[in-house]
Amino acid sequence: KAGVTQTPRYLIKTRGQQVTLSCSPISGHRSVSWYQQTPGQGLQFLFEYFSETQRNKGNFPGRFSGRQFSNSRSEMNVSTLELGDSALYLCASSSSQETQYFGPGTRLLVL
Amino acid sequence: GENVEQHPSTLSVQEGDSAVIKCTYSDSASNYFPWYKQELGKRPQLIIDIRSNVGEKKDQRIAVTLNKTAKHFSLHITETQPEDSAVYFCAASLLSGGYQKVTFGTGTKLQVIP
C-alpha cells in the first residue's frame, strides 16, 4: 500500500494570509489526525477526522480548521497566519486510532 | 483527559551503552502504548508497542516495559548505535466515546556518541 502523502511539502506565507494543507491517508484508513510540530514542543494534537466528521479536537484557536472528504482525504486550513504558526504540520492516518502512520509533513514558514 | 509525561527531554549516551526513556500516564483506562522514532528530517515511525495485558515486549535491541499499577512504561535500547540517534515519542491510547484516543509524550532527543 502507498503511504500517507502530504502536499505541499514546503510553503512560505506572510502574516495575515491563509493556507490549506492536504493529506491523503493510506488506502482503507478512515481516521486522519493532524499535528503541529515545533522545535522543543513535540507533537501538538490539532484534530482528528473519521468518516468526514471531526471526532476529537486539541487546544488550538479557531483559526485552525479542517475537513475530511468522502475518500478520507483531509485538508487543514489556517487563516490569518501568525509568525508563531511556522511549524511542521504532520498528518497521520489510522485504521483503528491505535497505530498512527505519519506523512512526511508540510513545513510552513510564515514571514 | 489523558496526560502523558516523558523523561528525559534529552539523553546522550556512548555508543554501546544502554538508553532508557520513561513515560507516565494519568488515565488507568489506557490500554495501548506505542513508541515512535523520528529521525532528523523524517516522519515519526512506530518502532514497538505494548498492550495493557502484557508486562514486557522485546524486539532485538529494543524493549518496552509496562507497569500498570504505577502507570508508567519505559523504552529500553541496548547496545546503542549512532543510527539510534533520533527523537523518541511515547504515546498512550484509551477507548473513549467509542473509539481509541491517543495522547503523545513530549519527546526525548537521544544522541548516541560514537
mmCIF file with all atom_site columns, C-alpha atoms in Angstrom:
data_model
loop_
_atom_site.group_PDB
_atom_site.id
_atom_site.type_symbol
_atom_site.label_atom_id
_atom_site.label_alt_id
_atom_site.label_comp_id
_atom_site.label_asym_id
_atom_site.label_entity_id
_atom_site.label_seq_id
_atom_site.pdbx_PDB_ins_code
_atom_site.Cartn_x
_atom_site.Cartn_y
_atom_site.Cartn_z
_atom_site.occupancy
_atom_site.B_iso_or_equiv
_atom_site.pdbx_formal_charge
_atom_site.auth_seq_id
_atom_site.auth_comp_id
_atom_site.auth_asym_id
_atom_site.auth_atom_id
_atom_site.pdbx_PDB_model_num
ATOM 1   C CA . LYS A 1 1   ? 0.000   0.000  0.000  1.00 0.00 ? 1   LYS A CA 1
ATOM 2   C CA . ALA A 1 2   ? 1.134   3.542  -0.639 1.00 0.00 ? 2   ALA A CA 1
ATOM 3   C CA . GLY A 1 3   ? 1.968   5.518  2.464  1.00 0.00 ? 3   GLY A CA 1
ATOM 4   C CA . VAL A 1 4   ? 0.464   8.735  3.745  1.00 0.00 ? 4   VAL A CA 1
ATOM 5   C CA . THR A 1 5   ? 1.152   11.661 1.462  1.00 0.00 ? 5   THR A CA 1
ATOM 6   C CA . GLN A 1 6   ? 1.007   15.365 2.168  1.00 0.00 ? 6   GLN A CA 1
ATOM 7   C CA . THR A 1 7   ? 1.057   18.350 -0.152 1.00 0.00 ? 7   THR A CA 1
ATOM 8   C CA . PRO A 1 8   ? 2.679   20.713 -0.427 1.00 0.00 ? 8   PRO A CA 1
ATOM 9   C CA . ARG A 1 9   ? 5.910   19.715 1.283  1.00 0.00 ? 9   ARG A CA 1
ATOM 10  C CA . TYR A 1 10  ? 7.094   23.278 1.789  1.00 0.00 ? 10  TYR A CA 1
ATOM 11  C CA . LEU A 1 11  ? 5.218   26.542 1.955  1.00 0.00 ? 11  LEU A CA 1
ATOM 12  C CA . ILE A 1 12  ? 6.137   30.152 2.587  1.00 0.00 ? 12  ILE A CA 1
ATOM 13  C CA . LYS A 1 13  ? 3.407   32.604 3.505  1.00 0.00 ? 13  LYS A CA 1
ATOM 14  C CA . THR A 1 14  ? 3.199   36.068 5.020  1.00 0.00 ? 14  THR A CA 1
ATOM 15  C CA . ARG A 1 15  ? 1.348   37.132 8.126  1.00 0.00 ? 15  ARG A CA 1
ATOM 16  C CA . GLY A 1 16  ? -2.368  37.542 7.625  1.00 0.00 ? 16  GLY A CA 1
ATOM 17  C CA . GLN A 1 17  ? -2.601  35.112 4.738  1.00 0.00 ? 17  GLN A CA 1
ATOM 18  C CA . GLN A 1 18  ? -4.357  31.800 4.886  1.00 0.00 ? 18  GLN A CA 1
ATOM 19  C CA . VAL A 1 19  ? -3.108  28.360 3.919  1.00 0.00 ? 19  VAL A CA 1
ATOM 20  C CA . THR A 1 20  ? -4.593  24.982 3.068  1.00 0.00 ? 20  THR A CA 1
ATOM 21  C CA . LEU A 1 21  ? -2.673  21.754 3.557  1.00 0.00 ? 21  LEU A CA 1
ATOM 22  C CA . SER A 1 22  ? -3.695  18.407 2.158  1.00 0.00 ? 22  SER A CA 1
ATOM 23  C CA . CYS A 1 23  ? -3.295  14.860 3.417  1.00 0.00 ? 23  CYS A CA 1
ATOM 24  C CA . SER A 1 24  ? -4.050  11.596 1.646  1.00 0.00 ? 24  SER A CA 1
ATOM 25  C CA . PRO A 1 25  ? -4.242  8.659  4.043  1.00 0.00 ? 25  PRO A CA 1
ATOM 26  C CA . ILE A 1 26  ? -3.301  5.059  3.469  1.00 0.00 ? 26  ILE A CA 1
ATOM 27  C CA . SER A 1 27  ? -5.967  3.326  1.425  1.00 0.00 ? 27  SER A CA 1
ATOM 28  C CA . GLY A 1 28  ? -8.660  1.952  3.722  1.00 0.00 ? 28  GLY A CA 1
ATOM 29  C CA . HIS A 1 29  ? -7.792  4.191  6.657  1.00 0.00 ? 29  HIS A CA 1
ATOM 30  C CA . ARG A 1 30  ? -10.736 6.315  7.722  1.00 0.00 ? 30  ARG A CA 1
ATOM 31  C CA . SER A 1 31  ? -9.108  8.215  10.574 1.00 0.00 ? 31  SER A CA 1
ATOM 32  C CA . VAL A 1 32  ? -6.869  11.197 9.855  1.00 0.00 ? 32  VAL A CA 1
ATOM 33  C CA . SER A 1 33  ? -5.220  13.219 12.601 1.00 0.00 ? 33  SER A CA 1
ATOM 34  C CA . TRP A 1 34  ? -3.278  16.458 12.315 1.00 0.00 ? 34  TRP A CA 1
ATOM 35  C CA . TYR A 1 35  ? -0.352  17.550 14.489 1.00 0.00 ? 35  TYR A CA 1
ATOM 36  C CA . GLN A 1 36  ? 1.763   20.664 14.754 1.00 0.00 ? 36  GLN A CA 1
ATOM 37  C CA . GLN A 1 37  ? 5.428   20.084 15.487 1.00 0.00 ? 37  GLN A CA 1
ATOM 38  C CA . THR A 1 38  ? 7.740   22.886 16.540 1.00 0.00 ? 38  THR A CA 1
ATOM 39  C CA . PRO A 1 39  ? 11.259  22.552 17.969 1.00 0.00 ? 39  PRO A CA 1
ATOM 40  C CA . GLY A 1 40  ? 11.011  21.621 21.606 1.00 0.00 ? 40  GLY A CA 1
ATOM 41  C CA . GLN A 1 41  ? 7.222   21.321 21.580 1.00 0.00 ? 41  GLN A CA 1
ATOM 42  C CA . GLY A 1 42  ? 6.765   17.756 20.497 1.00 0.00 ? 42  GLY A CA 1
ATOM 43  C CA . LEU A 1 43  ? 3.610   16.734 18.695 1.00 0.00 ? 43  LEU A CA 1
ATOM 44  C CA . GLN A 1 44  ? 0.740   19.083 19.431 1.00 0.00 ? 44  GLN A CA 1
ATOM 45  C CA . PHE A 1 45  ? -2.595  17.494 18.510 1.00 0.00 ? 45  PHE A CA 1
ATOM 46  C CA . LEU A 1 46  ? -4.834  19.645 16.319 1.00 0.00 ? 46  LEU A CA 1
ATOM 47  C CA . PHE A 1 47  ? -7.809  17.462 15.416 1.00 0.00 ? 47  PHE A CA 1
ATOM 48  C CA . GLU A 1 48  ? -8.914  14.076 14.185 1.00 0.00 ? 48  GLU A CA 1
ATOM 49  C CA . TYR A 1 49  ? -11.408 13.251 11.481 1.00 0.00 ? 49  TYR A CA 1
ATOM 50  C CA . PHE A 1 50  ? -13.221 9.994  10.924 1.00 0.00 ? 50  PHE A CA 1
ATOM 51  C CA . SER A 1 51  ? -15.716 9.390  8.139  1.00 0.00 ? 51  SER A CA 1
ATOM 52  C CA . GLU A 1 52  ? -15.944 13.109 7.350  1.00 0.00 ? 52  GLU A CA 1
ATOM 53  C CA . THR A 1 53  ? -16.672 14.058 10.977 1.00 0.00 ? 53  THR A CA 1
ATOM 54  C CA . GLN A 1 54  ? -14.385 15.794 13.429 1.00 0.00 ? 54  GLN A CA 1
ATOM 55  C CA . ARG A 1 55  ? -14.146 13.331 16.256 1.00 0.00 ? 55  ARG A CA 1
ATOM 56  C CA . ASN A 1 56  ? -11.571 14.940 18.506 1.00 0.00 ? 56  ASN A CA 1
ATOM 57  C CA . LYS A 1 57  ? -10.040 18.385 18.833 1.00 0.00 ? 57  LYS A CA 1
ATOM 58  C CA . GLY A 1 58  ? -6.967  19.805 20.528 1.00 0.00 ? 58  GLY A CA 1
ATOM 59  C CA . ASN A 1 59  ? -6.452  23.193 22.133 1.00 0.00 ? 59  ASN A CA 1
ATOM 60  C CA . PHE A 1 60  ? -5.844  25.383 19.134 1.00 0.00 ? 60  PHE A CA 1
ATOM 61  C CA . PRO A 1 61  ? -7.622  28.623 18.205 1.00 0.00 ? 61  PRO A CA 1
ATOM 62  C CA . GLY A 1 62  ? -10.476 28.676 15.731 1.00 0.00 ? 62  GLY A CA 1
ATOM 63  C CA . ARG A 1 63  ? -8.097  29.898 13.017 1.00 0.00 ? 63  ARG A CA 1
ATOM 64  C CA . PHE A 1 64  ? -7.181  26.243 12.635 1.00 0.00 ? 64  PHE A CA 1
ATOM 65  C CA . SER A 1 65  ? -9.842  24.191 10.919 1.00 0.00 ? 65  SER A CA 1
ATOM 66  C CA . GLY A 1 66  ? -10.081 21.056 8.893  1.00 0.00 ? 66  GLY A CA 1
ATOM 67  C CA . ARG A 1 67  ? -12.309 18.791 6.942  1.00 0.00 ? 67  ARG A CA 1
ATOM 68  C CA . GLN A 1 68  ? -12.390 15.320 5.525  1.00 0.00 ? 68  GLN A CA 1
ATOM 69  C CA . PHE A 1 69  ? -13.803 14.182 2.229  1.00 0.00 ? 69  PHE A CA 1
ATOM 70  C CA . SER A 1 70  ? -15.695 11.027 1.377  1.00 0.00 ? 70  SER A CA 1
ATOM 71  C CA . ASN A 1 71  ? -12.486 9.412  0.067  1.00 0.00 ? 71  ASN A CA 1
ATOM 72  C CA . SER A 1 72  ? -10.889 10.067 3.507  1.00 0.00 ? 72  SER A CA 1
ATOM 73  C CA . ARG A 1 73  ? -8.527  12.722 2.163  1.00 0.00 ? 73  ARG A CA 1
ATOM 74  C CA . SER A 1 74  ? -8.265  15.579 4.606  1.00 0.00 ? 74  SER A CA 1
ATOM 75  C CA . GLU A 1 75  ? -7.420  19.245 4.438  1.00 0.00 ? 75  GLU A CA 1
ATOM 76  C CA . MET A 1 76  ? -6.304  21.599 7.139  1.00 0.00 ? 76  MET A CA 1
ATOM 77  C CA . ASN A 1 77  ? -6.775  25.350 6.885  1.00 0.00 ? 77  ASN A CA 1
ATOM 78  C CA . VAL A 1 78  ? -5.104  28.077 8.877  1.00 0.00 ? 78  VAL A CA 1
ATOM 79  C CA . SER A 1 79  ? -6.495  31.564 8.478  1.00 0.00 ? 79  SER A CA 1
ATOM 80  C CA . THR A 1 80  ? -4.909  34.890 9.408  1.00 0.00 ? 80  THR A CA 1
ATOM 81  C CA . LEU A 1 81  ? -1.460  33.375 9.715  1.00 0.00 ? 81  LEU A CA 1
ATOM 82  C CA . GLU A 1 82  ? 0.805   34.442 12.566 1.00 0.00 ? 82  GLU A CA 1
ATOM 83  C CA . LEU A 1 83  ? 4.586   34.137 12.850 1.00 0.00 ? 83  LEU A CA 1
ATOM 84  C CA . GLY A 1 84  ? 4.081   31.513 15.550 1.00 0.00 ? 84  GLY A CA 1
ATOM 85  C CA . ASP A 1 85  ? 2.277   29.251 13.100 1.00 0.00 ? 85  ASP A CA 1
ATOM 86  C CA . SER A 1 86  ? 5.609   28.419 11.465 1.00 0.00 ? 86  SER A CA 1
ATOM 87  C CA . ALA A 1 87  ? 5.987   24.707 12.058 1.00 0.00 ? 87  ALA A CA 1
ATOM 88  C CA . LEU A 1 88  ? 5.999   21.244 10.565 1.00 0.00 ? 88  LEU A CA 1
ATOM 89  C CA . TYR A 1 89  ? 2.425   20.035 10.126 1.00 0.00 ? 89  TYR A CA 1
ATOM 90  C CA . LEU A 1 90  ? 2.093   16.283 10.201 1.00 0.00 ? 90  LEU A CA 1
ATOM 91  C CA . CYS A 1 91  ? -0.919  14.243 9.389  1.00 0.00 ? 91  CYS A CA 1
ATOM 92  C CA . ALA A 1 92  ? -1.340  10.625 10.401 1.00 0.00 ? 92  ALA A CA 1
ATOM 93  C CA . SER A 1 93  ? -3.806  8.028  9.275  1.00 0.00 ? 93  SER A CA 1
ATOM 94  C CA . SER A 1 94  ? -5.019  5.034  11.166 1.00 0.00 ? 94  SER A CA 1
ATOM 95  C CA . SER A 1 95  ? -7.416  2.177  10.770 1.00 0.00 ? 95  SER A CA 1
ATOM 96  C CA . SER A 1 96  ? -8.080  1.870  14.485 1.00 0.00 ? 96  SER A CA 1
ATOM 97  C CA . GLN A 1 97  ? -6.642  5.029  16.039 1.00 0.00 ? 97  GLN A CA 1
ATOM 98  C CA . GLU A 1 98  ? -4.052  2.837  17.696 1.00 0.00 ? 98  GLU A CA 1
ATOM 99  C CA . THR A 1 99  ? -1.034  2.785  15.408 1.00 0.00 ? 99  THR A CA 1
ATOM 100 C CA . GLN A 1 100 ? -0.574  6.107  13.628 1.00 0.00 ? 100 GLN A CA 1
ATOM 101 C CA . TYR A 1 101 ? 1.065   6.210  10.205 1.00 0.00 ? 101 TYR A CA 1
ATOM 102 C CA . PHE A 1 102 ? 2.553   9.600  9.613  1.00 0.00 ? 102 PHE A CA 1
ATOM 103 C CA . GLY A 1 103 ? 3.007   11.516 6.407  1.00 0.00 ? 103 GLY A CA 1
ATOM 104 C CA . PRO A 1 104 ? 6.227   13.370 5.556  1.00 0.00 ? 104 PRO A CA 1
ATOM 105 C CA . GLY A 1 105 ? 4.781   16.660 6.753  1.00 0.00 ? 105 GLY A CA 1
ATOM 106 C CA . THR A 1 106 ? 4.337   20.128 5.338  1.00 0.00 ? 106 THR A CA 1
ATOM 107 C CA . ARG A 1 107 ? 6.882   22.670 6.535  1.00 0.00 ? 107 ARG A CA 1
ATOM 108 C CA . LEU A 1 108 ? 5.200   26.059 6.797  1.00 0.00 ? 108 LEU A CA 1
ATOM 109 C CA . LEU A 1 109 ? 7.196   29.254 7.179  1.00 0.00 ? 109 LEU A CA 1
ATOM 110 C CA . VAL A 1 110 ? 5.322   32.449 7.978  1.00 0.00 ? 110 VAL A CA 1
ATOM 111 C CA . LEU A 1 111 ? 7.197   35.677 7.301  1.00 0.00 ? 111 LEU A CA 1
ATOM 112 C CA . GLY B 2 1   ? -8.335  13.751 29.605 1.00 0.00 ? 1   GLY B CA 1
ATOM 113 C CA . GLU B 2 2   ? -5.213  11.646 29.358 1.00 0.00 ? 2   GLU B CA 1
ATOM 114 C CA . ASN B 2 3   ? -1.869  13.258 30.212 1.00 0.00 ? 3   ASN B CA 1
ATOM 115 C CA . VAL B 2 4   ? 1.446   11.682 29.202 1.00 0.00 ? 4   VAL B CA 1
ATOM 116 C CA . GLU B 2 5   ? 4.729   12.853 30.674 1.00 0.00 ? 5   GLU B CA 1
ATOM 117 C CA . GLN B 2 6   ? 8.039   11.799 29.138 1.00 0.00 ? 6   GLN B CA 1
ATOM 118 C CA . HIS B 2 7   ? 11.544  12.000 30.608 1.00 0.00 ? 7   HIS B CA 1
ATOM 119 C CA . PRO B 2 8   ? 14.246  12.906 29.950 1.00 0.00 ? 8   PRO B CA 1
ATOM 120 C CA . SER B 2 9   ? 13.825  15.502 27.228 1.00 0.00 ? 9   SER B CA 1
ATOM 121 C CA . THR B 2 10  ? 17.392  14.927 26.044 1.00 0.00 ? 10  THR B CA 1
ATOM 122 C CA . LEU B 2 11  ? 19.706  11.967 26.545 1.00 0.00 ? 11  LEU B CA 1
ATOM 123 C CA . SER B 2 12  ? 23.296  11.449 25.471 1.00 0.00 ? 12  SER B CA 1
ATOM 124 C CA . VAL B 2 13  ? 24.937  8.024  25.685 1.00 0.00 ? 13  VAL B CA 1
ATOM 125 C CA . GLN B 2 14  ? 28.143  6.495  24.450 1.00 0.00 ? 14  GLN B CA 1
ATOM 126 C CA . GLU B 2 15  ? 27.867  4.018  21.619 1.00 0.00 ? 15  GLU B CA 1
ATOM 127 C CA . GLY B 2 16  ? 27.350  0.559  23.043 1.00 0.00 ? 16  GLY B CA 1
ATOM 128 C CA . ASP B 2 17  ? 25.729  1.772  26.246 1.00 0.00 ? 17  ASP B CA 1
ATOM 129 C CA . SER B 2 18  ? 22.039  1.379  27.075 1.00 0.00 ? 18  SER B CA 1
ATOM 130 C CA . ALA B 2 19  ? 19.409  4.115  26.928 1.00 0.00 ? 19  ALA B CA 1
ATOM 131 C CA . VAL B 2 20  ? 16.174  4.263  28.910 1.00 0.00 ? 20  VAL B CA 1
ATOM 132 C CA . ILE B 2 21  ? 13.273  6.630  28.283 1.00 0.00 ? 21  ILE B CA 1
ATOM 133 C CA . LYS B 2 22  ? 10.386  6.767  30.735 1.00 0.00 ? 22  LYS B CA 1
ATOM 134 C CA . CYS B 2 23  ? 6.771   7.830  30.376 1.00 0.00 ? 23  CYS B CA 1
ATOM 135 C CA . THR B 2 24  ? 3.919   8.119  32.827 1.00 0.00 ? 24  THR B CA 1
ATOM 136 C CA . TYR B 2 25  ? 0.234   8.332  32.022 1.00 0.00 ? 25  TYR B CA 1
ATOM 137 C CA . SER B 2 26  ? -2.705  9.552  34.036 1.00 0.00 ? 26  SER B CA 1
ATOM 138 C CA . ASP B 2 27  ? -5.722  7.521  32.892 1.00 0.00 ? 27  ASP B CA 1
ATOM 139 C CA . SER B 2 28  ? -5.697  3.951  34.155 1.00 0.00 ? 28  SER B CA 1
ATOM 140 C CA . ALA B 2 29  ? -8.042  3.019  31.283 1.00 0.00 ? 29  ALA B CA 1
ATOM 141 C CA . SER B 2 30  ? -5.233  3.453  28.732 1.00 0.00 ? 30  SER B CA 1
ATOM 142 C CA . ASN B 2 31  ? -4.681  0.107  27.086 1.00 0.00 ? 31  ASN B CA 1
ATOM 143 C CA . TYR B 2 32  ? -2.207  0.599  24.246 1.00 0.00 ? 32  TYR B CA 1
ATOM 144 C CA . PHE B 2 33  ? 1.254   2.157  24.406 1.00 0.00 ? 33  PHE B CA 1
ATOM 145 C CA . PRO B 2 34  ? 3.215   2.714  21.183 1.00 0.00 ? 34  PRO B CA 1
ATOM 146 C CA . TRP B 2 35  ? 6.673   4.214  20.764 1.00 0.00 ? 35  TRP B CA 1
ATOM 147 C CA . TYR B 2 36  ? 7.674   6.249  17.739 1.00 0.00 ? 36  TYR B CA 1
ATOM 148 C CA . LYS B 2 37  ? 11.110  7.175  16.423 1.00 0.00 ? 37  LYS B CA 1
ATOM 149 C CA . GLN B 2 38  ? 11.632  10.317 14.410 1.00 0.00 ? 38  GLN B CA 1
ATOM 150 C CA . GLU B 2 39  ? 14.974  10.689 12.696 1.00 0.00 ? 39  GLU B CA 1
ATOM 151 C CA . LEU B 2 40  ? 16.128  14.129 11.681 1.00 0.00 ? 40  LEU B CA 1
ATOM 152 C CA . GLY B 2 41  ? 14.040  15.430 8.796  1.00 0.00 ? 41  GLY B CA 1
ATOM 153 C CA . LYS B 2 42  ? 11.870  12.344 8.665  1.00 0.00 ? 42  LYS B CA 1
ATOM 154 C CA . ARG B 2 43  ? 8.416   11.340 9.799  1.00 0.00 ? 43  ARG B CA 1
ATOM 155 C CA . PRO B 2 44  ? 7.725   9.574  13.122 1.00 0.00 ? 44  PRO B CA 1
ATOM 156 C CA . GLN B 2 45  ? 7.533   5.806  12.710 1.00 0.00 ? 45  GLN B CA 1
ATOM 157 C CA . LEU B 2 46  ? 6.302   3.120  15.051 1.00 0.00 ? 46  LEU B CA 1
ATOM 158 C CA . ILE B 2 47  ? 9.162   1.048  16.467 1.00 0.00 ? 47  ILE B CA 1
ATOM 159 C CA . ILE B 2 48  ? 7.478   -1.003 19.155 1.00 0.00 ? 48  ILE B CA 1
ATOM 160 C CA . ASP B 2 49  ? 4.213   -1.127 21.064 1.00 0.00 ? 49  ASP B CA 1
ATOM 161 C CA . ILE B 2 50  ? 2.732   -2.884 24.068 1.00 0.00 ? 50  ILE B CA 1
ATOM 162 C CA . ARG B 2 51  ? -0.781  -3.592 25.240 1.00 0.00 ? 51  ARG B CA 1
ATOM 163 C CA . SER B 2 52  ? -2.036  -3.370 28.793 1.00 0.00 ? 52  SER B CA 1
ATOM 164 C CA . ASN B 2 53  ? -2.281  -7.130 29.216 1.00 0.00 ? 53  ASN B CA 1
ATOM 165 C CA . VAL B 2 54  ? 1.473   -7.541 28.669 1.00 0.00 ? 54  VAL B CA 1
ATOM 166 C CA . GLY B 2 55  ? 4.269   -6.506 31.018 1.00 0.00 ? 55  GLY B CA 1
ATOM 167 C CA . GLU B 2 56  ? 7.220   -6.574 28.639 1.00 0.00 ? 56  GLU B CA 1
ATOM 168 C CA . LYS B 2 57  ? 7.931   -6.861 24.935 1.00 0.00 ? 57  LYS B CA 1
ATOM 169 C CA . LYS B 2 58  ? 11.248  -7.188 23.129 1.00 0.00 ? 58  LYS B CA 1
ATOM 170 C CA . ASP B 2 59  ? 12.336  -6.717 19.542 1.00 0.00 ? 59  ASP B CA 1
ATOM 171 C CA . GLN B 2 60  ? 16.075  -7.258 19.061 1.00 0.00 ? 60  GLN B CA 1
ATOM 172 C CA . ARG B 2 61  ? 17.827  -4.377 20.867 1.00 0.00 ? 61  ARG B CA 1
ATOM 173 C CA . ILE B 2 62  ? 14.599  -2.621 21.828 1.00 0.00 ? 62  ILE B CA 1
ATOM 174 C CA . ALA B 2 63  ? 12.311  -3.481 24.699 1.00 0.00 ? 63  ALA B CA 1
ATOM 175 C CA . VAL B 2 64  ? 9.328   -1.845 26.339 1.00 0.00 ? 64  VAL B CA 1
ATOM 176 C CA . THR B 2 65  ? 8.102   -2.469 29.869 1.00 0.00 ? 65  THR B CA 1
ATOM 177 C CA . LEU B 2 66  ? 4.742   -1.542 31.344 1.00 0.00 ? 66  LEU B CA 1
ATOM 178 C CA . ASN B 2 67  ? 3.813   -1.128 34.988 1.00 0.00 ? 67  ASN B CA 1
ATOM 179 C CA . LYS B 2 68  ? 0.040   -0.670 35.110 1.00 0.00 ? 68  LYS B CA 1
ATOM 180 C CA . THR B 2 69  ? -0.067  -0.194 38.849 1.00 0.00 ? 69  THR B CA 1
ATOM 181 C CA . ALA B 2 70  ? 2.356   2.715  38.733 1.00 0.00 ? 70  ALA B CA 1
ATOM 182 C CA . LYS B 2 71  ? 1.017   3.867  35.374 1.00 0.00 ? 71  LYS B CA 1
ATOM 183 C CA . HIS B 2 72  ? 4.375   4.101  33.702 1.00 0.00 ? 72  HIS B CA 1
ATOM 184 C CA . PHE B 2 73  ? 6.102   2.491  30.768 1.00 0.00 ? 73  PHE B CA 1
ATOM 185 C CA . SER B 2 74  ? 9.665   2.623  29.524 1.00 0.00 ? 74  SER B CA 1
ATOM 186 C CA . LEU B 2 75  ? 11.663  2.144  26.352 1.00 0.00 ? 75  LEU B CA 1
ATOM 187 C CA . HIS B 2 76  ? 14.983  0.357  26.681 1.00 0.00 ? 76  HIS B CA 1
ATOM 188 C CA . ILE B 2 77  ? 17.587  0.386  23.926 1.00 0.00 ? 77  ILE B CA 1
ATOM 189 C CA . THR B 2 78  ? 20.617  -1.822 24.444 1.00 0.00 ? 78  THR B CA 1
ATOM 190 C CA . GLU B 2 79  ? 23.976  -1.698 22.647 1.00 0.00 ? 79  GLU B CA 1
ATOM 191 C CA . THR B 2 80  ? 23.140  1.699  21.210 1.00 0.00 ? 80  THR B CA 1
ATOM 192 C CA . GLN B 2 81  ? 24.418  2.618  17.773 1.00 0.00 ? 81  GLN B CA 1
ATOM 193 C CA . PRO B 2 82  ? 24.775  6.025  16.068 1.00 0.00 ? 82  PRO B CA 1
ATOM 194 C CA . GLU B 2 83  ? 21.716  5.262  13.937 1.00 0.00 ? 83  GLU B CA 1
ATOM 195 C CA . ASP B 2 84  ? 19.650  5.143  17.129 1.00 0.00 ? 84  ASP B CA 1
ATOM 196 C CA . SER B 2 85  ? 20.110  8.924  17.367 1.00 0.00 ? 85  SER B CA 1
ATOM 197 C CA . ALA B 2 86  ? 16.630  10.408 16.936 1.00 0.00 ? 86  ALA B CA 1
ATOM 198 C CA . VAL B 2 87  ? 13.682  11.854 18.806 1.00 0.00 ? 87  VAL B CA 1
ATOM 199 C CA . TYR B 2 88  ? 11.554  9.218  20.509 1.00 0.00 ? 88  TYR B CA 1
ATOM 200 C CA . PHE B 2 89  ? 7.888   9.750  21.372 1.00 0.00 ? 89  PHE B CA 1
ATOM 201 C CA . CYS B 2 90  ? 5.827   7.628  23.688 1.00 0.00 ? 90  CYS B CA 1
ATOM 202 C CA . ALA B 2 91  ? 2.040   7.579  23.484 1.00 0.00 ? 91  ALA B CA 1
ATOM 203 C CA . ALA B 2 92  ? -0.903  6.230  25.418 1.00 0.00 ? 92  ALA B CA 1
ATOM 204 C CA . SER B 2 93  ? -4.178  5.248  23.850 1.00 0.00 ? 93  SER B CA 1
ATOM 205 C CA . LEU B 2 94  ? -7.517  4.576  25.511 1.00 0.00 ? 94  LEU B CA 1
ATOM 206 C CA . LEU B 2 95  ? -11.020 3.740  24.453 1.00 0.00 ? 95  LEU B CA 1
ATOM 207 C CA . SER B 2 96  ? -13.176 6.826  24.982 1.00 0.00 ? 96  SER B CA 1
ATOM 208 C CA . GLY B 2 97  ? -16.536 7.664  23.471 1.00 0.00 ? 97  GLY B CA 1
ATOM 209 C CA . GLY B 2 98  ? -16.494 4.508  21.396 1.00 0.00 ? 98  GLY B CA 1
ATOM 210 C CA . TYR B 2 99  ? -13.099 4.961  19.786 1.00 0.00 ? 99  TYR B CA 1
ATOM 211 C CA . GLN B 2 100 ? -9.413  4.987  20.667 1.00 0.00 ? 100 GLN B CA 1
ATOM 212 C CA . LYS B 2 101 ? -7.880  8.337  21.595 1.00 0.00 ? 101 LYS B CA 1
ATOM 213 C CA . VAL B 2 102 ? -4.105  8.680  21.537 1.00 0.00 ? 102 VAL B CA 1
ATOM 214 C CA . THR B 2 103 ? -2.003  11.155 23.527 1.00 0.00 ? 103 THR B CA 1
ATOM 215 C CA . PHE B 2 104 ? 1.693   11.684 22.816 1.00 0.00 ? 104 PHE B CA 1
ATOM 216 C CA . GLY B 2 105 ? 4.503   12.482 25.193 1.00 0.00 ? 105 GLY B CA 1
ATOM 217 C CA . THR B 2 106 ? 6.723   15.493 24.596 1.00 0.00 ? 106 THR B CA 1
ATOM 218 C CA . GLY B 2 107 ? 9.596   13.546 23.083 1.00 0.00 ? 107 GLY B CA 1
ATOM 219 C CA . THR B 2 108 ? 13.150  12.586 24.026 1.00 0.00 ? 108 THR B CA 1
ATOM 220 C CA . LYS B 2 109 ? 16.097  13.566 21.850 1.00 0.00 ? 109 LYS B CA 1
ATOM 221 C CA . LEU B 2 110 ? 18.587  10.714 22.028 1.00 0.00 ? 110 LEU B CA 1
ATOM 222 C CA . GLN B 2 111 ? 22.153  11.313 20.923 1.00 0.00 ? 111 GLN B CA 1
ATOM 223 C CA . VAL B 2 112 ? 24.480  8.329  20.612 1.00 0.00 ? 112 VAL B CA 1
ATOM 224 C CA . ILE B 2 113 ? 28.091  9.450  20.685 1.00 0.00 ? 113 ILE B CA 1
ATOM 225 C CA . PRO B 2 114 ? 30.441  7.291  18.569 1.00 0.00 ? 114 PRO B CA 1
#
